[in-house]
Every structure is written in C-alpha cells, then in structure tokens.
Coordinates of C-alpha atoms in Angstrom, one line a residue:
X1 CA 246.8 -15.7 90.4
X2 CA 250.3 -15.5 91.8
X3 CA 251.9 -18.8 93.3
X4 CA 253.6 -16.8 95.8
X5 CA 250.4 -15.3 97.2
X6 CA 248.6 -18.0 99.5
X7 CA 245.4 -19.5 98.1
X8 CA 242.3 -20.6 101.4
X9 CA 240.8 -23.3 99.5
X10 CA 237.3 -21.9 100.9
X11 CA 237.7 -18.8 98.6
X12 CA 236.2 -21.0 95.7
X13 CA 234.1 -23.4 97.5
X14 CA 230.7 -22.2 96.0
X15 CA 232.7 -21.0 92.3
X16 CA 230.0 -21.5 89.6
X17 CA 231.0 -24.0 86.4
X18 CA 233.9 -22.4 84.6
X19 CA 235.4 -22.7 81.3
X20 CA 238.9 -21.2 81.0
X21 CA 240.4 -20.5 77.4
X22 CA 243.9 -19.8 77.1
X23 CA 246.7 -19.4 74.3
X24 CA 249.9 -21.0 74.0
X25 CA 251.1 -17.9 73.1
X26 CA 249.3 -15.5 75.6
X27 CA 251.2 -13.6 77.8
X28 CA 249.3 -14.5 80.9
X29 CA 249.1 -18.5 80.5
X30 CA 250.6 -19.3 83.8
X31 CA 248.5 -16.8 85.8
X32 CA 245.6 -18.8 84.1
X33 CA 246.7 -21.7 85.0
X34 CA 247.0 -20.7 88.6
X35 CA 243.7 -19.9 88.5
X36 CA 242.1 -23.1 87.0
X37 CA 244.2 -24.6 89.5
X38 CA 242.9 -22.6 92.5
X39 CA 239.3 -22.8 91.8
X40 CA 240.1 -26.6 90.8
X41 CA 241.4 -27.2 94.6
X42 CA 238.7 -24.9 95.9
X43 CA 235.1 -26.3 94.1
X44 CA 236.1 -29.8 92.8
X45 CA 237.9 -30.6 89.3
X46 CA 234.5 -31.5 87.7
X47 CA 233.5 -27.7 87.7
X48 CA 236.4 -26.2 86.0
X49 CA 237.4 -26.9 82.2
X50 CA 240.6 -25.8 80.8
X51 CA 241.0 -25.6 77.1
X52 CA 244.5 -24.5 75.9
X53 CA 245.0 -24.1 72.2
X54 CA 249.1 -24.2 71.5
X55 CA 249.6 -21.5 69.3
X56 CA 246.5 -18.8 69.8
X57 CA 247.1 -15.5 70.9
X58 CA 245.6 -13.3 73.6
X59 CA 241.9 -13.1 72.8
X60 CA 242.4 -15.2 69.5
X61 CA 238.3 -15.9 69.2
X62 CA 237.9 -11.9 68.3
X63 CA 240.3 -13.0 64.9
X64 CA 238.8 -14.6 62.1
X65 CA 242.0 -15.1 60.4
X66 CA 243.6 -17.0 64.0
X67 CA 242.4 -20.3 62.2
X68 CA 242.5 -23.3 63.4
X69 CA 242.2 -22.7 66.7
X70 CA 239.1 -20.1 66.1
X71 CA 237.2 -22.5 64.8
X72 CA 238.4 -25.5 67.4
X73 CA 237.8 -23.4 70.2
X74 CA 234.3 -22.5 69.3
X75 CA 233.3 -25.7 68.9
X76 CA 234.9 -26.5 72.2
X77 CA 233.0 -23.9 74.5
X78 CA 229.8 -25.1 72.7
X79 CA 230.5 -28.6 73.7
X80 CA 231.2 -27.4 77.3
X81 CA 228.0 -25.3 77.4
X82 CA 225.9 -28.3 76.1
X83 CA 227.9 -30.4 78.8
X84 CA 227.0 -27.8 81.7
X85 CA 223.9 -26.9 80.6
X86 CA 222.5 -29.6 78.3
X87 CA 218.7 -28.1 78.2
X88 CA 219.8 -24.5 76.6
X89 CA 219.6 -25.1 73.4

C-alpha cells in the first residue's frame, strides 16, 4: 500500500464489503490507510469501513487486557456485520 507505487482504480472495482481495523499505535497504520483509501477510490466509499481505535496495538482484539478498545471494537465489527449483512443473525 505504498503511495509511491501507482494505484489503476480498476484494481478494486468488484472489491467485496470491507471492514478495516487499525491501531493508533500499530506500526502499519498508514499502509492501512492507503489501502482503505485505494479500495475506497476503486469500489465506492460505501463499501469500505475504517474503524481506528487511538491507542490499540497491532492485533489488539487477540488481548483481553487491551480494554477499552477490545470491547469498542467488537461491538463495532458486529454493527458493521449487521449493517452489511443484516439477515445473518
């Protein structure tokens, strides 16, 4: 997800719903953000959701001590999942 590296906006055209979860501490935040922002520009805003918890940590859902944000974030991709796909349950 490099900026430097030149994005065809066709290269996401048919990219399925996505939810992206990213740390305000993880080490890769920007090359997520890329991302989101590629596949954004590429299938339509409405298909991508970007949750971003300030102070998490890479892969801070596998932590049950990383609280608040556990907690928050879990809630959060169950809201998206009932949003995307509302008859699941």
């Amino acid at each position: 997800a490099s900026r430097m590296i030149e994005s065809p906006a066709r290269f996401f055209t048919r990219f399925p719903y996505t939810c992206i979860i990213a740390g305000g501490a993880e080490q890769t935040i920007d090359a997520m953000a890329t991302f989101a922002d590629r596949v954004r520009d590429g299938s339509g805003k409405s298909t991508v959701t970007w949750l971003a918890y300030e102070d998490a940590i890479h892969d801070f859902l596998a932590f049950e001590w990383h609280e608040p944000e556990r907690s928050r974030a879990l809630r959060d991709i169950g809201e998206w999942f009932e949003s995307v796909w509302p008859s699941a349950h």
